[in-house]
Structure formats: structure tokens, C-alpha cells
Amino acid sequence: MKKPFDIYFKGYEDLGYELDNKIGGVRYGVGFTAEYQAILDYATLQGYTLPSYSVQVLDNQQIVSLKAAGIWNLLDVFYQFATDGDSNFACINWKSPGNFSCLKVSSPTFTSLEGFTGNATTAYLNTQWKALTNGVNYTQNNAHAFAYVRSIGATGQILGNGNSAAQPVLDLFNTSRLRINGDNNVTVQAPIVTPGCWLGNRIDVNNFEVNVNGSIAAGVRATYGMPSLNTYILAVNTFGSASQFGNSQVSCASFGANMTAKASGYFSIIEARMDALGKGVV
């Protein structure tokens, strides 16, 4: 069965990887998008180790695919942790290199081409991104939180940001429980807990859902605000302190506008890249 990337890739050449653009069966050598070149330029300036060229081609095509699907412009921040660049490269926010890079706290384990794994006690990623002050596409009544969960730990958060039980939270737990721009008393339990694409959507003022590889559970609860703290991955930020540490492995993450209508396309694009790396789990 063909994967989405089969549309683009016919194979690699010795001196430069070529993409098949499916126009009359003609193959053209293709340069990188401005967006991906900006990522490489920033990483080079910082002295980070870049991904191999084959992974760069996959990275660039992922951006091409996200743009073509109308998804790229819905994202506020996008992290691709599954890379064979170094762990610093893995922490770059692709939407705005140099802004909201993830900070590695207590050395979460980085595995090449797979991502970061928490230790359930101290390790997590601090995105430095605050929904309330930094959200553009992510708004109170229209928002998403996404993670590609390559392996599910026994405990803790996939990602989280919550001031207190009386404040709005952004919360995706290891049992695929979702709370987004609501309070700590509202949860949704997905019908399955399995590795892969985990997407939480705030659809409107009253409705939200969690989507795990296309399996959806919905909830009803009005929003009343947005989280004001830095959002953490593999932990939750509560009053500025990390807690509920997780030990899952996360390969990709994003925040932005509601992606209910784009979920299937988003999942396909993310999974296609993971499959091309030989690391997909769906």
C-alpha cells in the first residue's frame, strides 16, 4: 500500500536527491523551501549538528505537504524531535527558528530518529511558549495540541500547562485524557490508548475532542480562558513548577488552531515521514 510520500519520492540519486513532482512523469531536482532553509540556516549559525541530507529531504517535503494540505498556516509552533541531527536541532521550533525553542530540563533522553523520552521523575521539555500571550492561531475557542507518541509510558503527561484547578489548562495525559482551555474537572477518555498521532481539539466555546489515530472521543464544556504559563512536554507546568512527569517517547508536537477538519491529512503526513525513517508505529 502506497504511503503519502510515494507521491513525491521515486528514489535517491548519488549527488542530489530528486523529487517526482508527478507532472507528466518528469523528474526535477528541487531546492528546499524558504521555511526549511531558514531552519537549516539558524541551526548552522548556532553550531548545531544538521540532519543527514536524506532526512533533510524528508523534512523539506513534510513542510511542502503541510503547506499543500492547508495545515502549515494553522500551526503556531511545530517541533520535529525525530531527527538524526543533534538534540539541539531537535528542539528548534520550525515555525519560527530561534523563537520558542525547547529547553531540555534534567536531560530527557534523546534517541536519534525517534525523539525525546522522559524519566517519570525530573526530565521534560520546556517549549517557552505561552498560549495566552504567544498564541496566534491558538485561541480560547479554537485550538489544538498535537503529539506523535511513539511509545506510551506507564505514567505522567504527554504535555501540559495548567495554573491550578481553578485556571484553564492544556493537558494531554498518557491515558489520552484531554483538557484544553477548560478546568481540571473535565476530562475525556479516548476509546483506545495506543502509540501514534494524538490530537486534542478545542472546536468551539463548548465542544472539544481527543483524536487518537482517528479514534475520537468528544466532550462538552465551556471555555473560560487560556493557559498563561510555558507549556511543557513530558510534564505539566503548575504555577511555574514541573509535575506529573511522564516517561513516554514523543517524536513530534505542535500547537495552533483547531485541526478537526485537517486531522486525517495531518496524521498521514506525520506518519509518512516516520515510516520513511523506519520509525513509524501506526
Coordinates of C-alpha atoms in Angstrom, one line a residue:
M1 CA 0.0 0.0 0.0
K2 CA 1.4 3.3 -1.0
K3 CA 2.2 5.9 1.7
P4 CA 1.6 9.6 1.1
F5 CA 5.3 10.2 0.4
D6 CA 5.1 7.8 -2.5
I7 CA 3.5 10.7 -4.4
Y8 CA 6.8 12.6 -4.1
F9 CA 9.7 10.2 -3.8
K10 CA 10.9 7.9 -6.5
G11 CA 14.3 7.3 -5.0
Y12 CA 17.6 9.0 -4.3
E13 CA 20.4 9.9 -6.7
D14 CA 24.1 9.9 -5.9
L15 CA 24.7 13.7 -6.0
G16 CA 21.4 15.1 -5.0
Y17 CA 18.0 13.7 -4.1
E18 CA 15.3 14.3 -6.6
L19 CA 11.6 14.5 -6.1
D20 CA 9.0 13.2 -8.5
N21 CA 6.5 16.1 -9.0
K22 CA 4.0 13.9 -10.9
I23 CA 3.7 16.3 -13.7
G24 CA 3.8 14.3 -16.9
G25 CA 6.1 11.8 -15.2
V26 CA 9.0 14.2 -15.4
R27 CA 11.5 14.4 -12.6
Y28 CA 13.1 17.6 -11.4
G29 CA 15.8 18.4 -8.9
V30 CA 14.2 20.5 -6.2
G31 CA 15.6 23.0 -3.8
F32 CA 14.5 23.5 -0.2
T33 CA 11.6 25.7 0.8
A34 CA 12.4 29.1 2.3
E35 CA 10.9 27.8 5.6
Y36 CA 13.2 24.7 5.8
Q37 CA 16.2 26.7 4.6
A38 CA 15.6 29.1 7.5
I39 CA 15.7 26.2 9.9
L40 CA 19.0 24.9 8.5
D41 CA 20.5 28.4 8.5
Y42 CA 19.5 29.1 12.1
A43 CA 20.9 25.7 13.2
T44 CA 24.2 26.3 11.3
L45 CA 24.6 29.7 12.9
Q46 CA 24.1 28.1 16.3
G47 CA 26.6 25.4 15.6
Y48 CA 24.1 22.5 15.8
T49 CA 24.7 19.3 14.0
L50 CA 22.4 19.2 11.0
P51 CA 20.4 16.1 9.9
S52 CA 21.8 13.9 7.2
Y53 CA 20.8 15.0 3.7
S54 CA 18.3 12.2 3.3
V55 CA 16.5 13.4 6.4
Q56 CA 16.7 17.0 5.2
V57 CA 14.8 15.9 2.1
L58 CA 12.1 14.3 4.2
D59 CA 11.9 17.3 6.4
N60 CA 11.6 19.7 3.5
Q61 CA 8.9 17.5 1.9
Q62 CA 7.0 17.4 5.1
I63 CA 6.7 21.2 5.0
V64 CA 5.7 21.1 1.3
S65 CA 3.0 18.6 2.2
L66 CA 1.8 20.6 5.3
K67 CA 1.5 23.7 3.2
A68 CA -0.3 21.9 0.3
A69 CA -2.8 20.5 2.8
G70 CA -3.5 23.9 4.3
I71 CA -2.1 22.9 7.7
W72 CA 1.2 24.8 7.9
N73 CA -0.6 28.2 8.4
L74 CA -2.7 26.7 11.2
L75 CA 0.4 26.0 13.4
D76 CA 1.8 28.4 15.9
V77 CA 4.7 26.1 16.9
F78 CA 5.9 22.9 15.4
Y79 CA 8.6 20.6 16.8
Q80 CA 10.1 17.7 14.9
F81 CA 12.0 15.7 17.6
A82 CA 12.6 12.7 15.4
T83 CA 15.8 13.7 13.6
D84 CA 19.4 12.4 13.1
G85 CA 20.6 15.9 13.8
D86 CA 21.7 16.6 17.3
S87 CA 19.3 17.1 20.3
N88 CA 19.7 20.9 19.9
F89 CA 18.5 20.7 16.3
A90 CA 15.6 18.6 17.5
C91 CA 14.5 21.4 19.8
I92 CA 14.0 24.0 17.1
N93 CA 10.5 25.5 16.5
W94 CA 10.1 25.0 12.8
K95 CA 7.5 27.8 12.5
S96 CA 9.9 30.4 13.8
P97 CA 13.5 29.2 14.3
G98 CA 15.1 30.9 17.3
N99 CA 11.8 31.6 19.0
F100 CA 10.2 29.1 21.4
S101 CA 13.0 26.5 21.1
C102 CA 12.5 23.7 23.6
L103 CA 14.7 23.8 26.7
K104 CA 15.9 20.4 27.8
V105 CA 15.4 20.2 31.6
S106 CA 17.1 17.4 33.5
S107 CA 18.3 15.7 30.3
P108 CA 15.3 13.9 28.8
T109 CA 16.7 11.0 26.7
F110 CA 17.2 11.9 23.1
T111 CA 17.2 9.0 20.6
S112 CA 18.2 9.7 17.0
L113 CA 15.3 9.5 14.6
E114 CA 12.9 8.8 17.4
G115 CA 12.6 11.8 19.7
F116 CA 12.7 12.5 23.5
T117 CA 11.7 10.2 26.3
G118 CA 11.0 11.4 29.9
N119 CA 12.2 9.6 33.0
A120 CA 9.0 10.0 35.1
T121 CA 10.8 11.9 37.8
T122 CA 12.6 15.1 36.6
A123 CA 13.1 15.3 32.9
Y124 CA 11.0 17.3 30.5
L125 CA 11.0 19.8 27.7
N126 CA 10.0 23.5 28.2
T127 CA 8.7 24.9 25.0
Q128 CA 8.8 28.5 26.4
W129 CA 5.5 29.0 24.5
K130 CA 2.6 30.5 26.4
A131 CA -0.8 30.0 24.9
L132 CA -2.3 33.2 26.4
T133 CA 0.5 35.6 25.3
N134 CA 2.0 33.8 22.3
G135 CA -1.0 32.1 20.8
V136 CA -1.9 33.4 17.3
N137 CA -3.8 30.6 15.6
Y138 CA -4.4 29.0 19.0
T139 CA -7.3 30.9 20.6
Q140 CA -9.6 30.3 23.5
N141 CA -12.4 28.7 21.4
N142 CA -10.3 27.4 18.5
A143 CA -7.2 25.4 19.4
H144 CA -5.2 22.2 19.1
A145 CA -2.4 20.4 20.8
F146 CA -0.7 17.5 19.0
A147 CA 1.9 14.9 19.8
Y148 CA 3.3 11.9 18.0
V149 CA 3.6 9.5 20.9
R150 CA 6.0 6.8 19.7
S151 CA 5.8 4.8 22.9
I152 CA 3.4 5.3 25.9
G153 CA 5.0 5.4 29.3
A154 CA 3.4 4.0 32.4
T155 CA 2.8 7.3 33.9
G156 CA 2.5 11.1 33.5
Q157 CA 1.9 13.8 31.0
I158 CA 2.4 13.9 27.3
L159 CA 2.2 17.7 27.5
G160 CA 0.7 20.1 29.9
N161 CA 0.1 23.7 31.1
G162 CA -2.2 24.4 34.0
N163 CA -2.1 27.1 36.6
S164 CA -4.4 25.4 39.2
A165 CA -7.7 23.6 39.5
A166 CA -9.4 27.0 39.0
Q167 CA -7.4 28.0 35.9
P168 CA -7.5 27.0 32.3
V169 CA -5.3 24.0 31.4
L170 CA -3.8 22.5 28.3
D171 CA -3.4 18.8 29.2
L172 CA -2.8 15.6 27.2
F173 CA -2.2 12.7 29.6
N174 CA -0.8 9.3 29.0
T175 CA -4.3 7.8 29.0
S176 CA -5.3 10.2 26.2
R177 CA -7.3 12.3 28.6
L178 CA -7.7 15.8 27.3
R179 CA -8.3 19.2 28.9
I180 CA -8.0 22.2 26.7
N181 CA -8.7 25.8 27.8
G182 CA -11.0 24.5 30.5
D183 CA -10.7 23.4 34.1
N184 CA -9.2 20.4 35.9
N185 CA -12.6 18.8 36.4
V186 CA -13.3 18.0 32.8
T187 CA -11.7 15.0 31.1
V188 CA -12.3 13.0 28.0
Q189 CA -11.2 9.4 27.8
A190 CA -10.5 8.1 24.3
P191 CA -11.7 4.6 23.5
I192 CA -8.2 3.3 22.8
V193 CA -4.7 4.1 24.2
T194 CA -2.2 3.3 21.5
P195 CA 1.0 4.8 20.1
G196 CA 0.8 7.2 17.2
C197 CA -0.9 10.5 16.5
W198 CA -2.6 12.2 19.5
L199 CA -4.6 15.3 18.7
G200 CA -6.6 17.4 21.1
N201 CA -9.0 20.0 19.6
R202 CA -11.0 22.8 21.1
I203 CA -13.7 23.0 18.5
D204 CA -15.7 26.0 19.8
V205 CA -16.8 27.6 23.1
N206 CA -18.5 24.4 24.3
N207 CA -17.1 21.4 22.4
F208 CA -13.7 19.6 22.4
E209 CA -12.4 16.2 21.4
V210 CA -9.4 13.9 21.6
N211 CA -8.4 12.0 18.5
V212 CA -6.0 9.1 18.7
N213 CA -5.2 7.7 15.2
G214 CA -8.7 8.5 14.1
S215 CA -10.5 7.2 17.1
I216 CA -12.4 10.1 18.6
A217 CA -14.0 10.8 21.9
A218 CA -15.8 14.1 22.4
G219 CA -16.7 16.3 25.4
V220 CA -18.8 19.3 26.2
R221 CA -17.5 22.0 28.5
A222 CA -17.4 25.8 28.0
T223 CA -14.0 27.5 27.8
Y224 CA -13.2 30.4 30.1
G225 CA -9.6 31.4 29.3
M226 CA -6.2 30.3 28.1
P227 CA -3.2 29.0 30.0
S228 CA -0.7 31.7 30.8
L229 CA 2.4 29.5 31.6
N230 CA 5.1 28.0 29.5
T231 CA 3.8 24.7 28.0
Y232 CA 5.8 21.6 29.0
I233 CA 6.2 18.3 27.1
L234 CA 6.7 15.2 29.2
A235 CA 5.4 17.1 32.3
V236 CA 2.8 19.7 33.3
N237 CA 3.6 23.2 34.3
T238 CA 1.7 24.1 37.5
F239 CA 2.4 27.6 39.0
G240 CA 5.8 27.5 37.2
S241 CA 6.9 24.1 38.7
A242 CA 7.0 20.9 36.7
S243 CA 5.0 17.9 38.0
Q244 CA 3.3 14.8 36.7
F245 CA 6.4 13.8 34.9
G246 CA 5.9 11.3 32.0
N247 CA 8.1 8.6 30.6
S248 CA 6.6 8.4 27.1
Q249 CA 8.6 9.0 23.9
V250 CA 7.4 11.9 21.9
S251 CA 8.6 12.3 18.3
C252 CA 6.7 15.5 17.2
A253 CA 4.5 18.1 18.7
S254 CA 2.5 21.2 17.7
F255 CA 0.1 23.8 18.9
G256 CA -2.2 26.0 16.9
A257 CA -5.8 26.3 15.5
N258 CA -8.4 23.6 15.7
M259 CA -7.5 20.8 13.4
T260 CA -10.7 18.7 13.4
A261 CA -11.1 19.1 9.7
K262 CA -7.4 18.5 8.9
A263 CA -6.8 15.6 11.3
S264 CA -6.6 12.8 8.7
G265 CA -4.3 14.7 6.4
Y266 CA -2.1 15.8 9.3
F267 CA -1.8 12.3 10.6
S268 CA -0.9 10.9 7.2
I269 CA 1.8 13.5 6.6
I270 CA 3.4 13.0 10.0
E271 CA 3.2 9.2 9.8
A272 CA 4.5 9.1 6.3
R273 CA 7.7 10.8 7.4
M274 CA 8.1 8.5 10.4
D275 CA 7.5 5.5 8.1
A276 CA 10.2 6.8 5.7
L277 CA 12.6 6.9 8.7
G278 CA 11.7 3.3 9.6
K279 CA 10.3 4.5 12.9
G280 CA 6.5 4.7 12.4
V281 CA 4.2 3.0 14.8
V282 CA 0.8 3.2 13.2

